[in-house]
Tab-separated table of C-alpha atoms and ligand atoms in Angstrom:
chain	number	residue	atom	x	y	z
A	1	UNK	CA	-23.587	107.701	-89.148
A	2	UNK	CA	-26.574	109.402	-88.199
A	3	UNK	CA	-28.383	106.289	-86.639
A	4	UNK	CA	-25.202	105.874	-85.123
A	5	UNK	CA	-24.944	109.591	-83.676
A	6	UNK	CA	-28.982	109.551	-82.542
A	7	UNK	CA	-28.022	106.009	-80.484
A	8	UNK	CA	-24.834	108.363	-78.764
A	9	UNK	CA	-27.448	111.375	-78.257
A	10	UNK	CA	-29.442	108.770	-76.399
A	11	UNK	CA	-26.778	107.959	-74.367
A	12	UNK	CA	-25.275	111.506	-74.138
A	13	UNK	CA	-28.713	112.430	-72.877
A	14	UNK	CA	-29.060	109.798	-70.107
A	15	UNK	CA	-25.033	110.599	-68.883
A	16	UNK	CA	-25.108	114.241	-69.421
A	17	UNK	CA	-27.432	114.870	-66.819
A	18	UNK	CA	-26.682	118.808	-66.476
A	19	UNK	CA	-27.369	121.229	-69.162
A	20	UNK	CA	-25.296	124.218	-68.793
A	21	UNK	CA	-25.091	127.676	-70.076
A	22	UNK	CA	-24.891	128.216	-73.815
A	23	UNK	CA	-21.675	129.561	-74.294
A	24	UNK	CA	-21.384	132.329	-76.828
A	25	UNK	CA	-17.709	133.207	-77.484
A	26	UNK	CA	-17.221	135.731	-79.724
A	27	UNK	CA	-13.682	136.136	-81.106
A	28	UNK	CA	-12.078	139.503	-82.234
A	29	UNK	CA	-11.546	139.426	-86.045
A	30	UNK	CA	-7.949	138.742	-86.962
A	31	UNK	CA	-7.275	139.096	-90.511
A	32	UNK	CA	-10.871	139.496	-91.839
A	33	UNK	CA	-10.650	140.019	-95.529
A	34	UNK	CA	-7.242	139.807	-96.439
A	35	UNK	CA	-6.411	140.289	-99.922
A	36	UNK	CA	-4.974	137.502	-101.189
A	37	UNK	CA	-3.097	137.603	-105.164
A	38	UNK	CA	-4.670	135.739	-107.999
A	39	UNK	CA	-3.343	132.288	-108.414
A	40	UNK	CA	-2.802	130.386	-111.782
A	41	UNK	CA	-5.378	128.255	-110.688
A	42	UNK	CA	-8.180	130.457	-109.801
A	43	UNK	CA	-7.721	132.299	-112.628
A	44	UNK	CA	-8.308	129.199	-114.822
A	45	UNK	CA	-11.449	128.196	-112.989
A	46	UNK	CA	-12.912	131.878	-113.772
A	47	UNK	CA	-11.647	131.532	-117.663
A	48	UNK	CA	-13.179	127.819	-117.647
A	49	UNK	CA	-16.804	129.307	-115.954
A	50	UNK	CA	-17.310	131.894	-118.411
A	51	UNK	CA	-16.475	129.517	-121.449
A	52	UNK	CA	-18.812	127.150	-119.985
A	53	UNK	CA	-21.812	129.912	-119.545
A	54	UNK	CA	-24.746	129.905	-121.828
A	55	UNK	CA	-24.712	126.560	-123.253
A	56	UNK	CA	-27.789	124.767	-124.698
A	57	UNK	CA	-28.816	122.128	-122.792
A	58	UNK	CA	-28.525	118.869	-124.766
A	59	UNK	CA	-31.822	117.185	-123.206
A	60	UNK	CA	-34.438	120.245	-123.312
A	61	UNK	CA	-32.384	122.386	-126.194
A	62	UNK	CA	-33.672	125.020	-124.265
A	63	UNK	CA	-30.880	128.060	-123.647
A	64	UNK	CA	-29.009	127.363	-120.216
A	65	UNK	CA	-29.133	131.299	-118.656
A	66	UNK	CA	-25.195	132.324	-118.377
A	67	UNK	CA	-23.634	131.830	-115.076
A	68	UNK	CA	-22.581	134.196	-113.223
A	69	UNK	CA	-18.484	134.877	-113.551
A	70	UNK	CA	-16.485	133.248	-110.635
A	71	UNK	CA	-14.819	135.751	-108.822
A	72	UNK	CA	-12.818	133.227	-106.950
A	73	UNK	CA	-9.140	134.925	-107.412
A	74	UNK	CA	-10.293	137.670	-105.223
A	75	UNK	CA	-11.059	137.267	-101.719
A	76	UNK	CA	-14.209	139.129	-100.322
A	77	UNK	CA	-14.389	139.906	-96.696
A	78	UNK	CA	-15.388	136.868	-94.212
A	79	UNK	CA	-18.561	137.945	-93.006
A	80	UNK	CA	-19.845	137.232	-89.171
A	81	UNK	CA	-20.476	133.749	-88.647
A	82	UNK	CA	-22.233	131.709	-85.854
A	83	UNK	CA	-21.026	128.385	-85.476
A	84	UNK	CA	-23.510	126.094	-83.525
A	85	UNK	CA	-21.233	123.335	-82.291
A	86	UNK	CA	-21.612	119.985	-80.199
A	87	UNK	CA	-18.547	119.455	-78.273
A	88	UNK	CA	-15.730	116.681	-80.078
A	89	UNK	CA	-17.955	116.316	-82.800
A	90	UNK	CA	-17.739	117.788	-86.465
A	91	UNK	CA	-18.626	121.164	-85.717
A	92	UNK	CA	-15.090	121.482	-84.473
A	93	UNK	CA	-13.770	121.241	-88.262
A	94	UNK	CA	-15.056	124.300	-88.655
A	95	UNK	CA	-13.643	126.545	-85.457
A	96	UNK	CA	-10.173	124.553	-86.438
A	97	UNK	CA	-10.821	125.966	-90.257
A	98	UNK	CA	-11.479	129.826	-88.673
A	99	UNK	CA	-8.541	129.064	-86.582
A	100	UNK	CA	-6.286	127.900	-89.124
A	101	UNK	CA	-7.413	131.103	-91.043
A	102	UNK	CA	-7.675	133.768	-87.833
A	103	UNK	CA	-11.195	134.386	-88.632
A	104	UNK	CA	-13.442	135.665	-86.251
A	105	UNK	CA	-16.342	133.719	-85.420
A	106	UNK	CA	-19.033	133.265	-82.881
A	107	UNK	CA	-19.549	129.706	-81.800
A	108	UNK	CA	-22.746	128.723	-79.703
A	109	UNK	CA	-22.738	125.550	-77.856
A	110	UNK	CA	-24.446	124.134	-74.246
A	111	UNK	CA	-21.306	123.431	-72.024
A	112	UNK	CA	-21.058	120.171	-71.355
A	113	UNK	CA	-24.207	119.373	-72.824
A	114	UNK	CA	-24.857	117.232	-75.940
A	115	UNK	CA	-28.428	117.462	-75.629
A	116	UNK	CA	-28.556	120.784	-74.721
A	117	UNK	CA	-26.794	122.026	-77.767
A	118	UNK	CA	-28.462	119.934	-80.009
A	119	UNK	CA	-31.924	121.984	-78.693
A	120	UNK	CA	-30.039	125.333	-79.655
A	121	UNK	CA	-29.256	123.793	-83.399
A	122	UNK	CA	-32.612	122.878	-83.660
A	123	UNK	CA	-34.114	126.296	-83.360
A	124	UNK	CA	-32.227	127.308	-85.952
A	125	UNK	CA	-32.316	123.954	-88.757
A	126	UNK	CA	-35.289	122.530	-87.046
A	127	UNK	CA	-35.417	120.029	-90.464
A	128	UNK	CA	-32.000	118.956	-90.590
A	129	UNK	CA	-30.350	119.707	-86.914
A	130	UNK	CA	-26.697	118.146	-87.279
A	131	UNK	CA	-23.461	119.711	-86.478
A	132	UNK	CA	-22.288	122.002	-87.365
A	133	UNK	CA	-24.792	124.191	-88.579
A	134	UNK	CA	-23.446	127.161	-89.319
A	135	UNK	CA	-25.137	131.368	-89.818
A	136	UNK	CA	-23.622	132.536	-92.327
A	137	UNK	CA	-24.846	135.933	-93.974
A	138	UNK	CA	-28.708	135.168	-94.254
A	139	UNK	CA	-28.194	131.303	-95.012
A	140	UNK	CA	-28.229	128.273	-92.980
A	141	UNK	CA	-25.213	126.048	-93.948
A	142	UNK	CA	-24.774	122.348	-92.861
A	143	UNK	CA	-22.549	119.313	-93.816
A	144	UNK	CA	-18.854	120.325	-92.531
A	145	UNK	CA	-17.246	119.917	-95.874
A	146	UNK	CA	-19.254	122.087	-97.927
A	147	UNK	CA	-18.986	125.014	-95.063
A	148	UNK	CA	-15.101	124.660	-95.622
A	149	UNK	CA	-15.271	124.875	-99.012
A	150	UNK	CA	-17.168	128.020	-98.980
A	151	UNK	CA	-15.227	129.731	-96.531
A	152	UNK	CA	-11.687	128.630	-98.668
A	153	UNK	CA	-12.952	129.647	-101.635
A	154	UNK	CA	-14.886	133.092	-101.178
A	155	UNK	CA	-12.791	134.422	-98.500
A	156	UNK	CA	-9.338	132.568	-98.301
A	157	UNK	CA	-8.552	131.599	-101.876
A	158	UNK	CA	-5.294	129.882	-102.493
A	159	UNK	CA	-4.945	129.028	-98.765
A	160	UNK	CA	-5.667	125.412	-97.286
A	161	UNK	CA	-5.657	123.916	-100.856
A	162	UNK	CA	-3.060	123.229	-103.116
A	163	UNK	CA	-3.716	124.900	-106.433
A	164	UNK	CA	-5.889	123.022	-109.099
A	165	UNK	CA	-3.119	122.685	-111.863
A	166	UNK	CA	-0.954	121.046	-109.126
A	167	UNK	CA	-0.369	117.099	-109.258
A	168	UNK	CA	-1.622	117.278	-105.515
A	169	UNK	CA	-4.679	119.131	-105.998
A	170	UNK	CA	-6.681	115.520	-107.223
A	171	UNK	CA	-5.822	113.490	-104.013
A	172	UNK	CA	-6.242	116.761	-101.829
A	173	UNK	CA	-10.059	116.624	-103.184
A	174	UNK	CA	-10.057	112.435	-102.900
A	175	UNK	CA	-9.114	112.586	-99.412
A	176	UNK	CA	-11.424	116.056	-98.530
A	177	UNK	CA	-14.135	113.693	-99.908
A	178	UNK	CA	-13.014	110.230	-98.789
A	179	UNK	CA	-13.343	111.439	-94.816
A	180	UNK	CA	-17.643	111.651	-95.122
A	181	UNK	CA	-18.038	109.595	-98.274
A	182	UNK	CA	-15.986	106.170	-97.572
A	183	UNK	CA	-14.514	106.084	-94.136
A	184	UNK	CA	-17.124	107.167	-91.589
A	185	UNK	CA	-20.376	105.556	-93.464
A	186	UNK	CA	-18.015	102.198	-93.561
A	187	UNK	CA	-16.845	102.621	-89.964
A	188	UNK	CA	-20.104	103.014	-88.739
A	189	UNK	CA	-21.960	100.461	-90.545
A	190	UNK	CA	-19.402	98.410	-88.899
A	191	UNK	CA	-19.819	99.610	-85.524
A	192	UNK	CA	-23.335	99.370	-85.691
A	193	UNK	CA	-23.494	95.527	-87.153
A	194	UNK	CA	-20.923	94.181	-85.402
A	195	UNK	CA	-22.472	95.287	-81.129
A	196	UNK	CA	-25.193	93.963	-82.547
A	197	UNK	CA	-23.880	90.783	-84.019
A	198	UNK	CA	-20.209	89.971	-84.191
A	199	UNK	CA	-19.257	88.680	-87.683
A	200	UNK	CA	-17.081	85.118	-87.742
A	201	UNK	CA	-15.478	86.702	-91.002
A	202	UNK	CA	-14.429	89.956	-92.764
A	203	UNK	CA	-16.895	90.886	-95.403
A	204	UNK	CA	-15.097	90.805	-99.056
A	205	UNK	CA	-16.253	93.923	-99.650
A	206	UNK	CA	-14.797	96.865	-98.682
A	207	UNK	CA	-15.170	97.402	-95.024
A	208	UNK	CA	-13.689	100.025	-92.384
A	209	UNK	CA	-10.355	97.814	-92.034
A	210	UNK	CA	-9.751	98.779	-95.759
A	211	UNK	CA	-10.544	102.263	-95.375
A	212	UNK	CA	-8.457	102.367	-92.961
A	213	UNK	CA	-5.531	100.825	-94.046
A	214	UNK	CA	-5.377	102.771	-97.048
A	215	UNK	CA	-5.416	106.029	-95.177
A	216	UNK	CA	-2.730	104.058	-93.095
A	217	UNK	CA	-1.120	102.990	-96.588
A	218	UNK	CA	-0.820	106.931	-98.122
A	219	UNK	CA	0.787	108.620	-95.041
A	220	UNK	CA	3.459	106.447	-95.025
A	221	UNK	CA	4.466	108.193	-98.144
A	222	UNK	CA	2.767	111.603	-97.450
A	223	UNK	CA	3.108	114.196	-94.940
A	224	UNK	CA	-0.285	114.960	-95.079
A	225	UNK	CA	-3.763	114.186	-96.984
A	226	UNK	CA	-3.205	117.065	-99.492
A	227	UNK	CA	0.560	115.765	-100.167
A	228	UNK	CA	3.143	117.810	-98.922
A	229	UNK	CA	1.762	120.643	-97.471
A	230	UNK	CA	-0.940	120.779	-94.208
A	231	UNK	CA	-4.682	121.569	-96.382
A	232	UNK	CA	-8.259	121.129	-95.439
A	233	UNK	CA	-7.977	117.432	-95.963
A	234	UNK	CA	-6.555	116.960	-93.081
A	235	UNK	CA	-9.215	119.286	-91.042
A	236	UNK	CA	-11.640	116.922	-92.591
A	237	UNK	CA	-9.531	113.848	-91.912
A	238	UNK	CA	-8.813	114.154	-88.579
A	239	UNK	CA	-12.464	113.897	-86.803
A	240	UNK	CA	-13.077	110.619	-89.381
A	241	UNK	CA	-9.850	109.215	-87.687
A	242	UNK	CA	-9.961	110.319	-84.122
A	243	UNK	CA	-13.394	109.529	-84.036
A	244	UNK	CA	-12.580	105.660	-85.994
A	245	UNK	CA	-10.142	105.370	-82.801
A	246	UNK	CA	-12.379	106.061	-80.292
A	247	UNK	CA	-14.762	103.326	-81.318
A	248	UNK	CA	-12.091	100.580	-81.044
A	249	UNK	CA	-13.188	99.446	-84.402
A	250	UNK	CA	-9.631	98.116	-84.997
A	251	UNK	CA	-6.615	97.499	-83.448
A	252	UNK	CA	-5.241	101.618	-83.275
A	253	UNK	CA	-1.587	100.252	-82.890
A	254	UNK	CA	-1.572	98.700	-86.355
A	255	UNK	CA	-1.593	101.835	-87.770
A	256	UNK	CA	1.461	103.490	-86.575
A	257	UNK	CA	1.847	106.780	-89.513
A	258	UNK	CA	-1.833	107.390	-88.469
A	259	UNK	CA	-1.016	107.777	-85.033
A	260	UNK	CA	2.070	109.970	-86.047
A	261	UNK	CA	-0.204	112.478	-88.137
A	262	UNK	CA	-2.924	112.499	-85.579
A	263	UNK	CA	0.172	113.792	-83.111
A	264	UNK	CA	0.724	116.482	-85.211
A	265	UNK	CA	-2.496	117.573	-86.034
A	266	UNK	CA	-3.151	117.588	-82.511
A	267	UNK	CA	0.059	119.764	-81.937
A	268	UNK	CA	-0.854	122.506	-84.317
A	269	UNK	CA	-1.601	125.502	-82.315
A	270	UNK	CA	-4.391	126.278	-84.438
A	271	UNK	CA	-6.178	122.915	-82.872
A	272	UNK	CA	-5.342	123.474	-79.890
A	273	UNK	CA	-7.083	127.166	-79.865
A	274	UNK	CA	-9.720	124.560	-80.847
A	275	UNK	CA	-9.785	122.507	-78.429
A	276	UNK	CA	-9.481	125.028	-75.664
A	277	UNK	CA	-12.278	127.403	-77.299
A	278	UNK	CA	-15.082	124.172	-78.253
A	279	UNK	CA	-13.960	121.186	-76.409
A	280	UNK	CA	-13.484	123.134	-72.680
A	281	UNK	CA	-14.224	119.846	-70.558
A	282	UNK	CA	-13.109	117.203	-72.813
A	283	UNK	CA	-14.601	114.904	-75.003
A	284	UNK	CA	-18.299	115.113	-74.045
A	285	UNK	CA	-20.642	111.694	-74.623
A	286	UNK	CA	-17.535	109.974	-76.158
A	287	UNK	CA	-19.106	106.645	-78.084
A	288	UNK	CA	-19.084	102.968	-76.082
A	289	UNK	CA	-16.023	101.439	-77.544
A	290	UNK	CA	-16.485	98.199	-79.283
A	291	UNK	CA	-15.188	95.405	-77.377
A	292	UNK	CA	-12.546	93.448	-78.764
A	293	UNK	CA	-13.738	90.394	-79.347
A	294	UNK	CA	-16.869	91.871	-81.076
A	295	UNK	CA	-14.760	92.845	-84.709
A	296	UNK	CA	-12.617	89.809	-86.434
A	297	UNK	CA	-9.061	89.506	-86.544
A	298	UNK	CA	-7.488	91.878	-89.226
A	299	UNK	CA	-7.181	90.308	-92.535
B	301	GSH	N1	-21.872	114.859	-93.148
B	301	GSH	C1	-22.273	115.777	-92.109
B	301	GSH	C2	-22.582	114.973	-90.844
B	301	GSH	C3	-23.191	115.835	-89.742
B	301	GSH	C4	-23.504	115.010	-88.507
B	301	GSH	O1	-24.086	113.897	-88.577
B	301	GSH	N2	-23.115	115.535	-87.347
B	301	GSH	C5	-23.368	114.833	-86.093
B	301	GSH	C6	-22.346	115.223	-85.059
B	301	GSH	S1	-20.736	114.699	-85.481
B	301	GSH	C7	-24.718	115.208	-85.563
B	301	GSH	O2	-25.135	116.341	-85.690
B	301	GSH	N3	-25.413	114.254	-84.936
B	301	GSH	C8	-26.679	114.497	-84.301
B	301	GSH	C9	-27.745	113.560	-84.803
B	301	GSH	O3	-27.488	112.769	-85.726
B	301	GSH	O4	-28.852	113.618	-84.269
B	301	GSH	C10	-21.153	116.799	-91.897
B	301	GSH	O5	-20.014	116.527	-92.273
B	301	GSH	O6	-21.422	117.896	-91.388
């Protein structure tokens, strides 16, 4: 995706044309370090660390220093954090997450400005400037999924995540991972191959019709990604799926539970404190859609 994403800045550059004022909202705290009871599950990962600490490593024989105890059943307060954002884009997993939550955060974007916002992340991860980027403490956290997982764990354990010794907790992490690690990379290897040259035939590998179609396949069965309950899953599914739709990659009608969940993700009023907060004048830059005729029929 990110040869796909520079190719948008490009074009979010040359449409954006006006670069407007960063905007800085900073949100009251709500609920900042709630106290949440220890769950089965937590308590199993902290008995399962401490078992774990201080063994030999098999390849140097040296002594592996003990870890650190997990202190995961208890949460600690949610400390300030600064979310640089880029308007529709990933970032906004993360003010949906604080949302979700009613955590306070601070959230730094250029108005209506792609390329403007992208300047402000770069002062801050000049090395690796993608969205979001978030301040947290004294670190500089990146890649949307790991960000969520932090903030679940440390400050909001047992919420957003259906506990480990459940039967749901397995395809609650397939699906948290399956959103950056097989659908987007798929759908945008498509996208990018096929406005460059249309394909006569479906590849037999897996391509971003399959991924698709299986995310297509589990909600007919499922409420949600996590199973039966709304979890961060779904705050990582929903950008990999609204953003698959925008590209026209396939046919958005053959897919009618997806449609149905994106409805009522989009209805959550947790989303749409979202949208109103990070995506003020719409989707900014959205992607050229691929034209029809560029992507073969479905299989
Ligand atoms: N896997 C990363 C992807 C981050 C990413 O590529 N973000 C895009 C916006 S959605 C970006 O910053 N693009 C700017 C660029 O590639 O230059 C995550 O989940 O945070």
């Amino acid at each position: 995706m990110a040869a796909l994403a520079s190719r948008e800045l490009k074009s979010w550059l040359a449409v954006s044309g006006r670069a407007g004022d960063v905007a800085a909202n900073h949100k009251p705290p709500r609920g900042a370090g709630r106290q949440a009871p220890m769950k089965l599950s937590t308590a199993l990962a902290a008995i399962l660390t401490v078992t774990l600490a201080g063994c030999v490593s098999v390849t140097t024989g040296e002594t592996v220093s003990p870890a650190p105890a997990v202190h995961a059943a208890e949460a600690t307060p949610m400390p300030p954090i600064t979310i640089y954002h880029l308007e529709g884009r990933r970032s906004e997993r993360v003010v949906w997450l604080m949302e979700e939550l009613g955590f306070p955060y601070e959230l730094k974007f250029v108005n209506n400005s792609l390329g403007g916002s992208l300047a402000e992340i770069r002062k801050v991860n000049p090395k690796m400037p993608t969205a979001p980027t978030v301040i947290y403490e004294d670190q500089v956290l990146m890649e949307s999924g790991a960000i969520i997982d932090v903030i679940l764990r440390r400050h909001a354990p047992g919420k957003l995540m259906p506990a480990l010794d459940s039967p749901e907790y397995p395809w609650h992490q397939i699906w948290y991972q399956y959103a950056e690690g097989s659908l987007l990379p798929r759908v945008g290897t498509d996208y990018n191959v096929w406005q460059i040259k249309p394909p006569e035939r479906r590849s037999p590998l897996v391509d971003s019709e399959n991924v698709i179609r299986f995310a297509e396949d589990w909600l007919t069965t499922h409420p949600y990604f996590g199973g039966a309950q709304f979890t961060s899953a779904d705050i990582m599914m929903e950008f990999a799926l609204r953003y698959t739709w925008l590209l026209n990659i396939v046919d958005t009608d053959r897919y009618p539970a997806i449609n149905g969940w994106l409805a009522r993700m989009h209805a959550r009023p947790a989303y749409q404190r979202m949208v109103a907060t990070a995506r003020p004048n719409g989707m900014i830059g959205p992607p050229v859609p691929l034209p029809d005729e560029a992507r073969p029929p479905p299989r």
